[in-house]
Protein backbone atom coordinates (compact mmCIF):
# COMPACT_ATOMS: atom_id res chain seq x y z
CA UNK A 1 0.00 0.00 0.00
CA UNK A 2 1.00 3.63 -0.47
CA UNK A 3 -0.09 5.69 2.52
CA UNK A 4 -0.28 9.47 2.80
CA UNK A 5 0.39 11.19 6.12
CA UNK A 6 -0.51 14.75 7.10
CA UNK A 7 -0.52 16.90 10.24
CA UNK A 8 -3.12 19.68 10.44
CA UNK A 9 -4.18 22.48 12.76
CA UNK A 10 -2.05 23.96 15.52
CA UNK A 11 1.15 21.95 15.92
CA UNK A 12 1.90 20.21 19.18
CA UNK A 13 4.77 18.28 20.74
CA UNK A 14 4.53 14.60 19.80
CA UNK A 15 3.50 14.93 16.14
CA UNK A 16 6.89 13.70 14.98
CA UNK A 17 6.69 10.73 17.34
CA UNK A 18 3.43 9.66 15.64
CA UNK A 19 4.92 10.07 12.16
CA UNK A 20 7.99 8.04 13.17
CA UNK A 21 5.92 5.20 14.64
CA UNK A 22 3.61 5.07 11.60
CA UNK A 23 6.52 4.98 9.15
CA UNK A 24 8.75 2.60 11.14
CA UNK A 25 6.05 -0.02 11.70
CA UNK A 26 4.42 0.55 8.32
CA UNK A 27 7.70 0.11 6.41
CA UNK A 28 9.59 -2.38 8.53
CA UNK A 29 6.76 -4.64 9.68
CA UNK A 30 4.17 -4.31 6.89
CA UNK A 31 6.29 -3.24 3.90
CA UNK A 32 4.12 -0.23 2.99
CA UNK A 33 5.30 2.94 1.26
CA UNK A 34 4.65 6.45 2.49
CA UNK A 35 4.22 9.92 1.12
CA UNK A 36 4.09 13.03 3.28
CA UNK A 37 1.59 15.80 2.53
CA UNK A 38 2.84 19.22 3.43
CA UNK A 39 1.00 21.67 5.71
CA UNK A 40 -2.15 19.83 6.70
CA UNK A 41 -5.03 19.69 4.21
CA UNK A 42 -3.19 22.20 2.02
CA UNK A 43 -0.93 19.29 0.90
CA UNK A 44 -3.61 17.04 -0.61
CA UNK A 45 -5.58 20.08 -1.78
CA UNK A 46 -2.68 21.50 -3.78
CA UNK A 47 -0.86 18.22 -4.37
CA UNK A 48 2.24 19.24 -2.36
CA UNK A 49 4.13 16.16 -1.21
CA UNK A 50 7.30 15.32 0.67
CA UNK A 51 9.44 12.22 0.63
CA UNK A 52 8.63 10.13 3.70
CA UNK A 53 10.41 6.93 4.66
CA UNK A 54 12.58 5.52 7.42
CA UNK A 55 15.54 7.85 6.65
CA UNK A 56 13.27 10.91 6.99
CA UNK A 57 12.01 9.87 10.44
CA UNK A 58 15.42 9.12 11.97
CA UNK A 59 16.08 11.25 15.05
CA UNK A 60 12.71 12.99 15.14
CA UNK A 61 11.23 11.31 18.26
CA UNK A 62 12.25 14.10 20.68
CA UNK A 63 11.73 16.94 18.21
CA UNK A 64 8.79 19.30 18.66
CA UNK A 65 6.73 20.60 15.75
CA UNK A 66 6.12 18.46 12.69
CA UNK A 67 8.48 17.55 9.86
CA UNK A 68 5.44 17.69 7.53
CA UNK A 69 4.46 21.25 8.40
CA UNK A 70 0.95 22.26 9.41
CA UNK A 71 -1.76 24.76 8.56
CA UNK A 72 -5.35 25.55 9.33
CA UNK A 73 -6.40 25.20 5.67
CA UNK A 74 -10.03 24.09 5.44
CA UNK A 75 -10.56 22.33 2.06
CA UNK A 76 -14.31 22.26 2.63
CA UNK A 77 -14.27 26.06 2.35
CA UNK A 78 -12.45 25.93 -0.99
CA UNK A 79 -14.50 25.72 -4.20
CA UNK A 80 -14.14 22.15 -5.53
CA UNK A 81 -11.82 21.34 -2.60
CA UNK A 82 -12.95 17.74 -2.12
CA UNK A 83 -12.63 16.94 -5.84
CA UNK A 84 -9.13 18.47 -5.89
CA UNK A 85 -8.13 16.23 -2.98
CA UNK A 86 -9.57 13.15 -4.70
CA UNK A 87 -7.68 13.96 -7.93
CA UNK A 88 -4.39 14.59 -6.12
CA UNK A 89 -4.62 11.41 -4.06
CA UNK A 90 -5.18 9.43 -7.25
CA UNK A 91 -2.31 11.21 -9.03
CA UNK A 92 0.11 10.49 -6.19
CA UNK A 93 -1.18 6.92 -5.97
CA UNK A 94 -2.28 7.07 -2.36
CA UNK A 95 -4.51 4.21 -1.14
CA UNK A 96 -5.13 5.57 2.35
CA UNK A 97 -4.47 8.65 4.45
CA UNK A 98 -3.45 9.05 8.08
CA UNK A 99 -4.64 12.46 9.27
CA UNK A 100 -3.13 13.65 12.54
CA UNK A 101 -5.06 16.57 13.93
CA UNK A 102 -7.59 18.07 16.28
CA UNK A 103 -11.25 18.81 15.97
CA UNK A 104 -10.94 20.68 12.65
CA UNK A 105 -8.54 18.37 10.81
CA UNK A 106 -10.49 15.32 11.94
CA UNK A 107 -13.78 17.01 11.03
CA UNK A 108 -12.54 17.23 7.43
CA UNK A 109 -11.31 13.60 7.66
CA UNK A 110 -14.81 12.56 8.77
CA UNK A 111 -16.38 14.14 5.69
CA UNK A 112 -13.78 12.67 3.32
CA UNK A 113 -14.25 9.20 4.83
CA UNK A 114 -18.00 9.53 4.23
CA UNK A 115 -17.19 10.17 0.55
CA UNK A 116 -15.25 6.94 0.29
CA UNK A 117 -11.67 8.13 0.86
CA UNK A 118 -9.74 5.76 3.15
CA UNK A 119 -8.78 7.81 6.20
CA UNK A 120 -7.63 6.94 9.69
CA UNK A 121 -7.41 9.74 12.26
CA UNK A 122 -4.96 10.36 15.09
CA UNK A 123 -6.05 12.87 17.74
CA UNK A 124 -3.69 15.66 18.76
CA UNK A 125 -4.10 18.93 20.57
CA UNK A 126 -2.51 20.60 23.54
CA UNK A 127 -6.06 21.63 24.55
CA UNK A 128 -7.06 18.02 25.44
CA UNK A 129 -10.61 18.83 24.36
CA UNK A 130 -11.46 15.89 22.05
CA UNK A 131 -14.40 14.00 23.48
CA UNK A 132 -13.59 10.51 22.22
CA UNK A 133 -10.16 10.12 23.85
CA UNK A 134 -9.16 10.37 27.49
CA UNK A 135 -6.00 12.32 26.61
CA UNK A 136 -4.34 13.80 23.56
CA UNK A 137 -0.56 14.03 23.27
CA UNK A 138 0.82 17.55 23.54
CA UNK A 139 -1.34 18.30 26.56
CA UNK A 140 1.12 16.90 29.10
CA UNK A 141 3.98 18.89 27.56
CA UNK A 142 1.95 22.11 27.47
CA UNK A 143 0.97 21.67 31.12
CA UNK A 144 4.59 21.01 32.13
CA UNK A 145 5.75 24.16 30.33
CA UNK A 146 3.06 26.18 32.11
CA UNK A 147 3.97 24.67 35.49
CA UNK A 148 7.66 25.49 34.99
CA UNK A 149 6.63 29.09 34.29
CA UNK A 150 4.31 29.25 37.32
CA UNK A 151 7.06 27.90 39.60
CA UNK A 152 9.31 30.73 38.44
CA UNK A 153 6.60 33.37 38.71
CA UNK A 154 5.94 32.49 42.38
CA UNK A 155 9.37 33.75 43.44
CA UNK A 156 9.28 37.03 41.59
CA UNK A 157 5.68 37.62 42.74
CA UNK A 158 6.82 37.18 46.38
CA UNK A 159 9.83 39.49 45.95
CA UNK A 160 7.77 42.35 44.56
CA UNK A 161 4.49 41.72 46.43
CA UNK A 162 2.67 41.62 43.12
CA UNK A 163 -0.30 39.73 41.77
CA UNK A 164 0.93 37.75 38.77
CA UNK A 165 -1.49 36.61 36.12
CA UNK A 166 -0.53 33.73 33.80
CA UNK A 167 -2.59 33.40 30.63
CA UNK A 168 -2.50 29.89 29.17
CA UNK A 169 -3.94 28.37 25.99
CA UNK A 170 -6.79 25.88 25.69
CA UNK A 171 -9.32 27.64 23.49
CA UNK A 172 -12.81 26.84 24.89
CA UNK A 173 -11.59 24.22 27.35
CA UNK A 174 -9.91 24.93 30.66
CA UNK A 175 -7.82 21.75 30.91
CA UNK A 176 -4.39 23.40 30.61
CA UNK A 177 -5.37 26.09 33.12
CA UNK A 178 -6.84 23.59 35.57
CA UNK A 179 -3.93 21.14 35.47
CA UNK A 180 -1.15 23.72 35.44
CA UNK A 181 -2.90 25.77 38.11
CA UNK A 182 -3.30 22.75 40.37
CA UNK A 183 0.25 21.52 39.81
CA UNK A 184 1.72 24.99 40.13
CA UNK A 185 -0.15 25.95 43.32
CA UNK A 186 -2.13 28.82 41.77
CA UNK A 187 -4.30 30.89 44.07
CA UNK A 188 -7.02 31.42 41.49
CA UNK A 189 -7.76 29.43 38.32
CA UNK A 190 -10.16 30.83 35.74
CA UNK A 191 -11.57 28.62 32.99
CA UNK A 192 -14.05 29.15 30.12
CA UNK A 193 -16.49 26.61 31.56
CA UNK A 194 -17.12 28.80 34.60
CA UNK A 195 -17.59 32.55 33.96
CA UNK A 196 -15.78 34.46 36.68
CA UNK A 197 -16.84 37.25 38.98
CA UNK A 198 -14.10 39.89 39.03
CA UNK A 199 -15.02 40.92 42.60
CA UNK A 200 -14.53 37.34 43.80
CA UNK A 201 -11.15 37.20 42.02
CA UNK A 202 -10.09 40.44 43.73
CA UNK A 203 -11.24 39.11 47.09
CA UNK A 204 -8.96 36.06 46.63
CA UNK A 205 -6.09 38.36 45.69
CA UNK A 206 -6.53 40.46 48.85
CA UNK A 207 -6.86 37.36 51.00
CA UNK A 208 -3.60 35.98 49.64
CA UNK A 209 -1.76 39.24 50.33
CA UNK A 210 -3.30 39.34 53.84
CA UNK A 211 -1.59 35.99 54.47
CA UNK A 212 1.76 37.55 53.50
CA UNK A 213 1.96 35.69 50.19
CA UNK A 214 1.67 36.94 46.63
CA UNK A 215 -1.10 35.54 44.44
CA UNK A 216 -0.72 33.69 41.13
CA UNK A 217 -3.81 33.77 38.95
CA UNK A 218 -3.87 31.22 36.11
CA UNK A 219 -6.36 32.20 33.44
CA UNK A 220 -7.35 30.21 30.37
CA UNK A 221 -7.34 32.34 27.21
CA UNK A 222 -11.04 31.54 26.72
CA UNK A 223 -12.14 32.48 30.26
CA UNK A 224 -15.00 34.95 30.32
CA UNK A 225 -16.29 37.33 32.96
CA UNK A 226 -19.82 36.66 34.17
CA UNK A 227 -22.34 38.51 32.07
CA UNK A 228 -22.37 42.24 32.55
CA UNK A 229 -19.39 42.37 34.91
CA UNK A 230 -16.62 43.32 32.44
CA UNK A 231 -16.58 44.21 28.73
CA UNK A 232 -14.19 42.33 26.41
CA UNK A 233 -13.11 43.15 22.87
CA UNK A 234 -14.46 41.25 19.82
CA UNK A 235 -11.95 38.75 18.39
CA UNK A 236 -11.22 37.78 14.75
CA UNK A 237 -12.10 34.36 13.22
CA UNK A 238 -9.89 31.73 11.53
CA UNK A 239 -10.74 29.48 8.49
CA UNK A 240 -12.68 27.08 10.71
CA UNK A 241 -14.66 29.94 12.28
CA UNK A 242 -12.81 29.88 15.62
CA UNK A 243 -12.21 33.14 17.42
CA UNK A 244 -8.59 34.08 17.92
CA UNK A 245 -8.37 34.26 21.69
CA UNK A 246 -6.01 36.12 23.98
CA UNK A 247 -6.03 39.31 25.96
CA UNK A 248 -7.88 38.22 29.09
CA UNK A 249 -4.59 38.32 31.05
CA UNK A 250 -4.20 41.99 30.24
CA UNK A 251 -7.79 42.73 31.28
CA UNK A 252 -7.20 41.00 34.61
CA UNK A 253 -3.90 42.80 35.19
CA UNK A 254 -5.61 46.15 34.70
CA UNK A 255 -8.73 45.33 36.74
CA UNK A 256 -6.96 43.65 39.65
CA UNK A 257 -4.54 46.55 40.04
CA UNK A 258 -7.32 49.14 39.79
CA UNK A 259 -9.69 47.32 42.17
CA UNK A 260 -7.25 46.06 44.82
CA UNK A 261 -4.47 48.65 44.65
CA UNK A 262 -1.87 45.85 44.43
CA UNK A 263 0.60 46.02 41.59
CA UNK A 264 -0.21 43.37 38.95
CA UNK A 265 1.63 41.93 35.97
CA UNK A 266 0.53 39.48 33.31
CA UNK A 267 2.54 36.79 31.52
CA UNK A 268 1.07 35.35 28.32
CA UNK A 269 2.67 31.96 27.68
CA UNK A 270 1.25 31.71 24.16
CA UNK A 271 2.99 29.48 21.65
CA UNK A 272 5.80 28.59 24.05
CA UNK A 273 3.29 25.97 25.24
CA UNK A 274 3.27 24.33 21.83
CA UNK A 275 6.98 24.37 21.15
CA UNK A 276 9.96 22.20 21.95
CA UNK A 277 10.51 18.65 22.95
CA UNK A 278 7.59 16.47 24.13
CA UNK A 279 7.53 14.95 27.62
CA UNK A 280 8.12 11.22 27.96
CA UNK A 281 4.38 10.72 28.53
CA UNK A 282 3.54 12.47 25.25
CA UNK A 283 6.24 10.57 23.34
CA UNK A 284 4.81 7.26 24.53
CA UNK A 285 1.18 8.21 23.85
CA UNK A 286 2.02 9.60 20.41
CA UNK A 287 4.07 6.51 19.55
CA UNK A 288 1.27 4.17 20.63
CA UNK A 289 -1.27 6.18 18.60
CA UNK A 290 1.00 5.90 15.55
CA UNK A 291 1.45 2.14 15.94
CA UNK A 292 -2.29 1.56 16.26
CA UNK A 293 -3.11 3.92 13.37
CA UNK A 294 -0.89 1.99 10.96
CA UNK A 295 -2.43 -1.27 12.19
CA UNK A 296 -5.86 0.15 11.34
CA UNK A 297 -4.77 1.18 7.84
CA UNK A 298 -3.03 -2.16 7.26
CA UNK A 299 -6.22 -4.00 8.24
CA UNK A 300 -8.21 -1.95 5.73
CA UNK A 301 -10.13 -0.01 8.37
CA UNK A 302 -11.29 3.52 7.49
CA UNK A 303 -13.38 6.30 9.00
CA UNK A 304 -11.92 5.55 12.42
CA UNK A 305 -9.69 7.34 14.90
CA UNK A 306 -7.37 5.85 17.47
CA UNK A 307 -8.18 6.90 21.03
CA UNK A 308 -6.95 6.39 24.57
CA UNK A 309 -9.44 4.76 26.95
CA UNK A 310 -7.88 4.20 30.34
CA UNK A 311 -4.53 2.73 29.37
CA UNK A 312 -5.77 1.01 26.19
CA UNK A 313 -5.67 2.34 22.64
CA UNK A 314 -8.98 1.67 20.91
CA UNK A 315 -10.60 2.61 17.59
CA UNK A 316 -13.64 4.88 17.50
CA UNK A 317 -15.67 6.16 14.59
CA UNK A 318 -14.29 9.46 13.28
CA UNK A 319 -17.80 10.92 13.40
CA UNK A 320 -17.89 10.08 17.12
CA UNK A 321 -14.47 11.64 17.67
CA UNK A 322 -15.43 15.12 16.58
CA UNK A 323 -19.03 15.17 17.84
CA UNK A 324 -18.43 16.64 21.24
CA UNK A 325 -15.90 18.97 22.79
CA UNK A 326 -14.56 17.67 26.10
CA UNK A 327 -14.72 20.53 28.55
CA UNK A 328 -13.85 20.63 32.25
CA UNK A 329 -16.73 19.29 34.40
CA UNK A 330 -17.65 21.75 37.11
CA UNK A 331 -17.03 19.17 39.85
CA UNK A 332 -13.42 18.89 38.65
CA UNK A 333 -13.10 22.67 38.89
CA UNK A 334 -14.59 22.57 42.39
CA UNK A 335 -11.71 20.31 43.50
CA UNK A 336 -9.28 23.12 42.68
CA UNK A 337 -11.35 25.82 44.40
CA UNK A 338 -10.27 24.45 47.81
CA UNK A 339 -6.88 26.09 47.15
CA UNK A 340 -8.13 29.50 46.03
CA UNK A 341 -7.22 32.62 47.98
O1 LIG B 1 -5.78 24.42 19.52
C1 LIG B 1 -4.49 24.68 19.94
C2 LIG B 1 -4.27 26.14 20.18
O2 LIG B 1 -2.95 26.32 20.63
C3 LIG B 1 -5.26 26.81 21.13
O3 LIG B 1 -4.97 26.55 22.47
C4 LIG B 1 -5.12 28.25 20.72
O4 LIG B 1 -6.29 28.98 21.00
C5 LIG B 1 -4.91 28.16 19.25
O5 LIG B 1 -4.41 26.88 18.98
C6 LIG B 1 -3.97 29.21 18.71
O6 LIG B 1 -3.93 29.08 17.33
P1 LIG B 1 -2.88 29.77 16.37
O7 LIG B 1 -1.58 29.06 16.55
O8 LIG B 1 -3.45 29.58 15.02
O9 LIG B 1 -2.77 31.19 16.83
Coordinates of C-alpha atoms and ligand atoms in Angstrom, one line a residue:
X1 CA 0.0 0.0 0.0
X2 CA 1.0 3.6 -0.5
X3 CA -0.1 5.7 2.5
X4 CA -0.3 9.5 2.8
X5 CA 0.4 11.2 6.1
X6 CA -0.5 14.8 7.1
X7 CA -0.5 16.9 10.2
X8 CA -3.1 19.7 10.4
X9 CA -4.2 22.5 12.8
X10 CA -2.1 24.0 15.5
X11 CA 1.2 22.0 15.9
X12 CA 1.9 20.2 19.2
X13 CA 4.8 18.3 20.7
X14 CA 4.5 14.6 19.8
X15 CA 3.5 14.9 16.1
X16 CA 6.9 13.7 15.0
X17 CA 6.7 10.7 17.3
X18 CA 3.4 9.7 15.6
X19 CA 4.9 10.1 12.2
X20 CA 8.0 8.0 13.2
X21 CA 5.9 5.2 14.6
X22 CA 3.6 5.1 11.6
X23 CA 6.5 5.0 9.1
X24 CA 8.7 2.6 11.1
X25 CA 6.1 0.0 11.7
X26 CA 4.4 0.5 8.3
X27 CA 7.7 0.1 6.4
X28 CA 9.6 -2.4 8.5
X29 CA 6.8 -4.6 9.7
X30 CA 4.2 -4.3 6.9
X31 CA 6.3 -3.2 3.9
X32 CA 4.1 -0.2 3.0
X33 CA 5.3 2.9 1.3
X34 CA 4.6 6.5 2.5
X35 CA 4.2 9.9 1.1
X36 CA 4.1 13.0 3.3
X37 CA 1.6 15.8 2.5
X38 CA 2.8 19.2 3.4
X39 CA 1.0 21.7 5.7
X40 CA -2.2 19.8 6.7
X41 CA -5.0 19.7 4.2
X42 CA -3.2 22.2 2.0
X43 CA -0.9 19.3 0.9
X44 CA -3.6 17.0 -0.6
X45 CA -5.6 20.1 -1.8
X46 CA -2.7 21.5 -3.8
X47 CA -0.9 18.2 -4.4
X48 CA 2.2 19.2 -2.4
X49 CA 4.1 16.2 -1.2
X50 CA 7.3 15.3 0.7
X51 CA 9.4 12.2 0.6
X52 CA 8.6 10.1 3.7
X53 CA 10.4 6.9 4.7
X54 CA 12.6 5.5 7.4
X55 CA 15.5 7.9 6.7
X56 CA 13.3 10.9 7.0
X57 CA 12.0 9.9 10.4
X58 CA 15.4 9.1 12.0
X59 CA 16.1 11.2 15.1
X60 CA 12.7 13.0 15.1
X61 CA 11.2 11.3 18.3
X62 CA 12.2 14.1 20.7
X63 CA 11.7 16.9 18.2
X64 CA 8.8 19.3 18.7
X65 CA 6.7 20.6 15.8
X66 CA 6.1 18.5 12.7
X67 CA 8.5 17.5 9.9
X68 CA 5.4 17.7 7.5
X69 CA 4.5 21.3 8.4
X70 CA 0.9 22.3 9.4
X71 CA -1.8 24.8 8.6
X72 CA -5.3 25.6 9.3
X73 CA -6.4 25.2 5.7
X74 CA -10.0 24.1 5.4
X75 CA -10.6 22.3 2.1
X76 CA -14.3 22.3 2.6
X77 CA -14.3 26.1 2.4
X78 CA -12.5 25.9 -1.0
X79 CA -14.5 25.7 -4.2
X80 CA -14.1 22.2 -5.5
X81 CA -11.8 21.3 -2.6
X82 CA -12.9 17.7 -2.1
X83 CA -12.6 16.9 -5.8
X84 CA -9.1 18.5 -5.9
X85 CA -8.1 16.2 -3.0
X86 CA -9.6 13.1 -4.7
X87 CA -7.7 14.0 -7.9
X88 CA -4.4 14.6 -6.1
X89 CA -4.6 11.4 -4.1
X90 CA -5.2 9.4 -7.2
X91 CA -2.3 11.2 -9.0
X92 CA 0.1 10.5 -6.2
X93 CA -1.2 6.9 -6.0
X94 CA -2.3 7.1 -2.4
X95 CA -4.5 4.2 -1.1
X96 CA -5.1 5.6 2.4
X97 CA -4.5 8.7 4.5
X98 CA -3.4 9.1 8.1
X99 CA -4.6 12.5 9.3
X100 CA -3.1 13.6 12.5
X101 CA -5.1 16.6 13.9
X102 CA -7.6 18.1 16.3
X103 CA -11.2 18.8 16.0
X104 CA -10.9 20.7 12.7
X105 CA -8.5 18.4 10.8
X106 CA -10.5 15.3 11.9
X107 CA -13.8 17.0 11.0
X108 CA -12.5 17.2 7.4
X109 CA -11.3 13.6 7.7
X110 CA -14.8 12.6 8.8
X111 CA -16.4 14.1 5.7
X112 CA -13.8 12.7 3.3
X113 CA -14.3 9.2 4.8
X114 CA -18.0 9.5 4.2
X115 CA -17.2 10.2 0.5
X116 CA -15.3 6.9 0.3
X117 CA -11.7 8.1 0.9
X118 CA -9.7 5.8 3.1
X119 CA -8.8 7.8 6.2
X120 CA -7.6 6.9 9.7
X121 CA -7.4 9.7 12.3
X122 CA -5.0 10.4 15.1
X123 CA -6.1 12.9 17.7
X124 CA -3.7 15.7 18.8
X125 CA -4.1 18.9 20.6
X126 CA -2.5 20.6 23.5
X127 CA -6.1 21.6 24.5
X128 CA -7.1 18.0 25.4
X129 CA -10.6 18.8 24.4
X130 CA -11.5 15.9 22.1
X131 CA -14.4 14.0 23.5
X132 CA -13.6 10.5 22.2
X133 CA -10.2 10.1 23.9
X134 CA -9.2 10.4 27.5
X135 CA -6.0 12.3 26.6
X136 CA -4.3 13.8 23.6
X137 CA -0.6 14.0 23.3
X138 CA 0.8 17.5 23.5
X139 CA -1.3 18.3 26.6
X140 CA 1.1 16.9 29.1
X141 CA 4.0 18.9 27.6
X142 CA 1.9 22.1 27.5
X143 CA 1.0 21.7 31.1
X144 CA 4.6 21.0 32.1
X145 CA 5.8 24.2 30.3
X146 CA 3.1 26.2 32.1
X147 CA 4.0 24.7 35.5
X148 CA 7.7 25.5 35.0
X149 CA 6.6 29.1 34.3
X150 CA 4.3 29.3 37.3
X151 CA 7.1 27.9 39.6
X152 CA 9.3 30.7 38.4
X153 CA 6.6 33.4 38.7
X154 CA 5.9 32.5 42.4
X155 CA 9.4 33.7 43.4
X156 CA 9.3 37.0 41.6
X157 CA 5.7 37.6 42.7
X158 CA 6.8 37.2 46.4
X159 CA 9.8 39.5 45.9
X160 CA 7.8 42.4 44.6
X161 CA 4.5 41.7 46.4
X162 CA 2.7 41.6 43.1
X163 CA -0.3 39.7 41.8
X164 CA 0.9 37.8 38.8
X165 CA -1.5 36.6 36.1
X166 CA -0.5 33.7 33.8
X167 CA -2.6 33.4 30.6
X168 CA -2.5 29.9 29.2
X169 CA -3.9 28.4 26.0
X170 CA -6.8 25.9 25.7
X171 CA -9.3 27.6 23.5
X172 CA -12.8 26.8 24.9
X173 CA -11.6 24.2 27.3
X174 CA -9.9 24.9 30.7
X175 CA -7.8 21.8 30.9
X176 CA -4.4 23.4 30.6
X177 CA -5.4 26.1 33.1
X178 CA -6.8 23.6 35.6
X179 CA -3.9 21.1 35.5
X180 CA -1.2 23.7 35.4
X181 CA -2.9 25.8 38.1
X182 CA -3.3 22.7 40.4
X183 CA 0.2 21.5 39.8
X184 CA 1.7 25.0 40.1
X185 CA -0.2 25.9 43.3
X186 CA -2.1 28.8 41.8
X187 CA -4.3 30.9 44.1
X188 CA -7.0 31.4 41.5
X189 CA -7.8 29.4 38.3
X190 CA -10.2 30.8 35.7
X191 CA -11.6 28.6 33.0
X192 CA -14.1 29.1 30.1
X193 CA -16.5 26.6 31.6
X194 CA -17.1 28.8 34.6
X195 CA -17.6 32.5 34.0
X196 CA -15.8 34.5 36.7
X197 CA -16.8 37.2 39.0
X198 CA -14.1 39.9 39.0
X199 CA -15.0 40.9 42.6
X200 CA -14.5 37.3 43.8
X201 CA -11.2 37.2 42.0
X202 CA -10.1 40.4 43.7
X203 CA -11.2 39.1 47.1
X204 CA -9.0 36.1 46.6
X205 CA -6.1 38.4 45.7
X206 CA -6.5 40.5 48.9
X207 CA -6.9 37.4 51.0
X208 CA -3.6 36.0 49.6
X209 CA -1.8 39.2 50.3
X210 CA -3.3 39.3 53.8
X211 CA -1.6 36.0 54.5
X212 CA 1.8 37.5 53.5
X213 CA 2.0 35.7 50.2
X214 CA 1.7 36.9 46.6
X215 CA -1.1 35.5 44.4
X216 CA -0.7 33.7 41.1
X217 CA -3.8 33.8 38.9
X218 CA -3.9 31.2 36.1
X219 CA -6.4 32.2 33.4
X220 CA -7.3 30.2 30.4
X221 CA -7.3 32.3 27.2
X222 CA -11.0 31.5 26.7
X223 CA -12.1 32.5 30.3
X224 CA -15.0 34.9 30.3
X225 CA -16.3 37.3 33.0
X226 CA -19.8 36.7 34.2
X227 CA -22.3 38.5 32.1
X228 CA -22.4 42.2 32.6
X229 CA -19.4 42.4 34.9
X230 CA -16.6 43.3 32.4
X231 CA -16.6 44.2 28.7
X232 CA -14.2 42.3 26.4
X233 CA -13.1 43.2 22.9
X234 CA -14.5 41.3 19.8
X235 CA -11.9 38.7 18.4
X236 CA -11.2 37.8 14.8
X237 CA -12.1 34.4 13.2
X238 CA -9.9 31.7 11.5
X239 CA -10.7 29.5 8.5
X240 CA -12.7 27.1 10.7
X241 CA -14.7 29.9 12.3
X242 CA -12.8 29.9 15.6
X243 CA -12.2 33.1 17.4
X244 CA -8.6 34.1 17.9
X245 CA -8.4 34.3 21.7
X246 CA -6.0 36.1 24.0
X247 CA -6.0 39.3 26.0
X248 CA -7.9 38.2 29.1
X249 CA -4.6 38.3 31.0
X250 CA -4.2 42.0 30.2
X251 CA -7.8 42.7 31.3
X252 CA -7.2 41.0 34.6
X253 CA -3.9 42.8 35.2
X254 CA -5.6 46.1 34.7
X255 CA -8.7 45.3 36.7
X256 CA -7.0 43.6 39.7
X257 CA -4.5 46.5 40.0
X258 CA -7.3 49.1 39.8
X259 CA -9.7 47.3 42.2
X260 CA -7.2 46.1 44.8
X261 CA -4.5 48.7 44.7
X262 CA -1.9 45.9 44.4
X263 CA 0.6 46.0 41.6
X264 CA -0.2 43.4 39.0
X265 CA 1.6 41.9 36.0
X266 CA 0.5 39.5 33.3
X267 CA 2.5 36.8 31.5
X268 CA 1.1 35.4 28.3
X269 CA 2.7 32.0 27.7
X270 CA 1.2 31.7 24.2
X271 CA 3.0 29.5 21.6
X272 CA 5.8 28.6 24.0
X273 CA 3.3 26.0 25.2
X274 CA 3.3 24.3 21.8
X275 CA 7.0 24.4 21.1
X276 CA 10.0 22.2 21.9
X277 CA 10.5 18.6 23.0
X278 CA 7.6 16.5 24.1
X279 CA 7.5 15.0 27.6
X280 CA 8.1 11.2 28.0
X281 CA 4.4 10.7 28.5
X282 CA 3.5 12.5 25.2
X283 CA 6.2 10.6 23.3
X284 CA 4.8 7.3 24.5
X285 CA 1.2 8.2 23.9
X286 CA 2.0 9.6 20.4
X287 CA 4.1 6.5 19.6
X288 CA 1.3 4.2 20.6
X289 CA -1.3 6.2 18.6
X290 CA 1.0 5.9 15.5
X291 CA 1.5 2.1 15.9
X292 CA -2.3 1.6 16.3
X293 CA -3.1 3.9 13.4
X294 CA -0.9 2.0 11.0
X295 CA -2.4 -1.3 12.2
X296 CA -5.9 0.1 11.3
X297 CA -4.8 1.2 7.8
X298 CA -3.0 -2.2 7.3
X299 CA -6.2 -4.0 8.2
X300 CA -8.2 -1.9 5.7
X301 CA -10.1 0.0 8.4
X302 CA -11.3 3.5 7.5
X303 CA -13.4 6.3 9.0
X304 CA -11.9 5.6 12.4
X305 CA -9.7 7.3 14.9
X306 CA -7.4 5.8 17.5
X307 CA -8.2 6.9 21.0
X308 CA -7.0 6.4 24.6
X309 CA -9.4 4.8 27.0
X310 CA -7.9 4.2 30.3
X311 CA -4.5 2.7 29.4
X312 CA -5.8 1.0 26.2
X313 CA -5.7 2.3 22.6
X314 CA -9.0 1.7 20.9
X315 CA -10.6 2.6 17.6
X316 CA -13.6 4.9 17.5
X317 CA -15.7 6.2 14.6
X318 CA -14.3 9.5 13.3
X319 CA -17.8 10.9 13.4
X320 CA -17.9 10.1 17.1
X321 CA -14.5 11.6 17.7
X322 CA -15.4 15.1 16.6
X323 CA -19.0 15.2 17.8
X324 CA -18.4 16.6 21.2
X325 CA -15.9 19.0 22.8
X326 CA -14.6 17.7 26.1
X327 CA -14.7 20.5 28.5
X328 CA -13.9 20.6 32.2
X329 CA -16.7 19.3 34.4
X330 CA -17.7 21.7 37.1
X331 CA -17.0 19.2 39.8
X332 CA -13.4 18.9 38.7
X333 CA -13.1 22.7 38.9
X334 CA -14.6 22.6 42.4
X335 CA -11.7 20.3 43.5
X336 CA -9.3 23.1 42.7
X337 CA -11.4 25.8 44.4
X338 CA -10.3 24.5 47.8
X339 CA -6.9 26.1 47.1
X340 CA -8.1 29.5 46.0
X341 CA -7.2 32.6 48.0
Ligands
LIG1 O1 -5.8 24.4 19.5 C1 -4.5 24.7 19.9 C2 -4.3 26.1 20.2 O2 -2.9 26.3 20.6 C3 -5.3 26.8 21.1 O3 -5.0 26.6 22.5 C4 -5.1 28.3 20.7 O4 -6.3 29.0 21.0 C5 -4.9 28.2 19.2 O5 -4.4 26.9 19.0 C6 -4.0 29.2 18.7 O6 -3.9 29.1 17.3 P1 -2.9 29.8 16.4 O7 -1.6 29.1 16.6 O8 -3.4 29.6 15.0 O9 -2.8 31.2 16.8

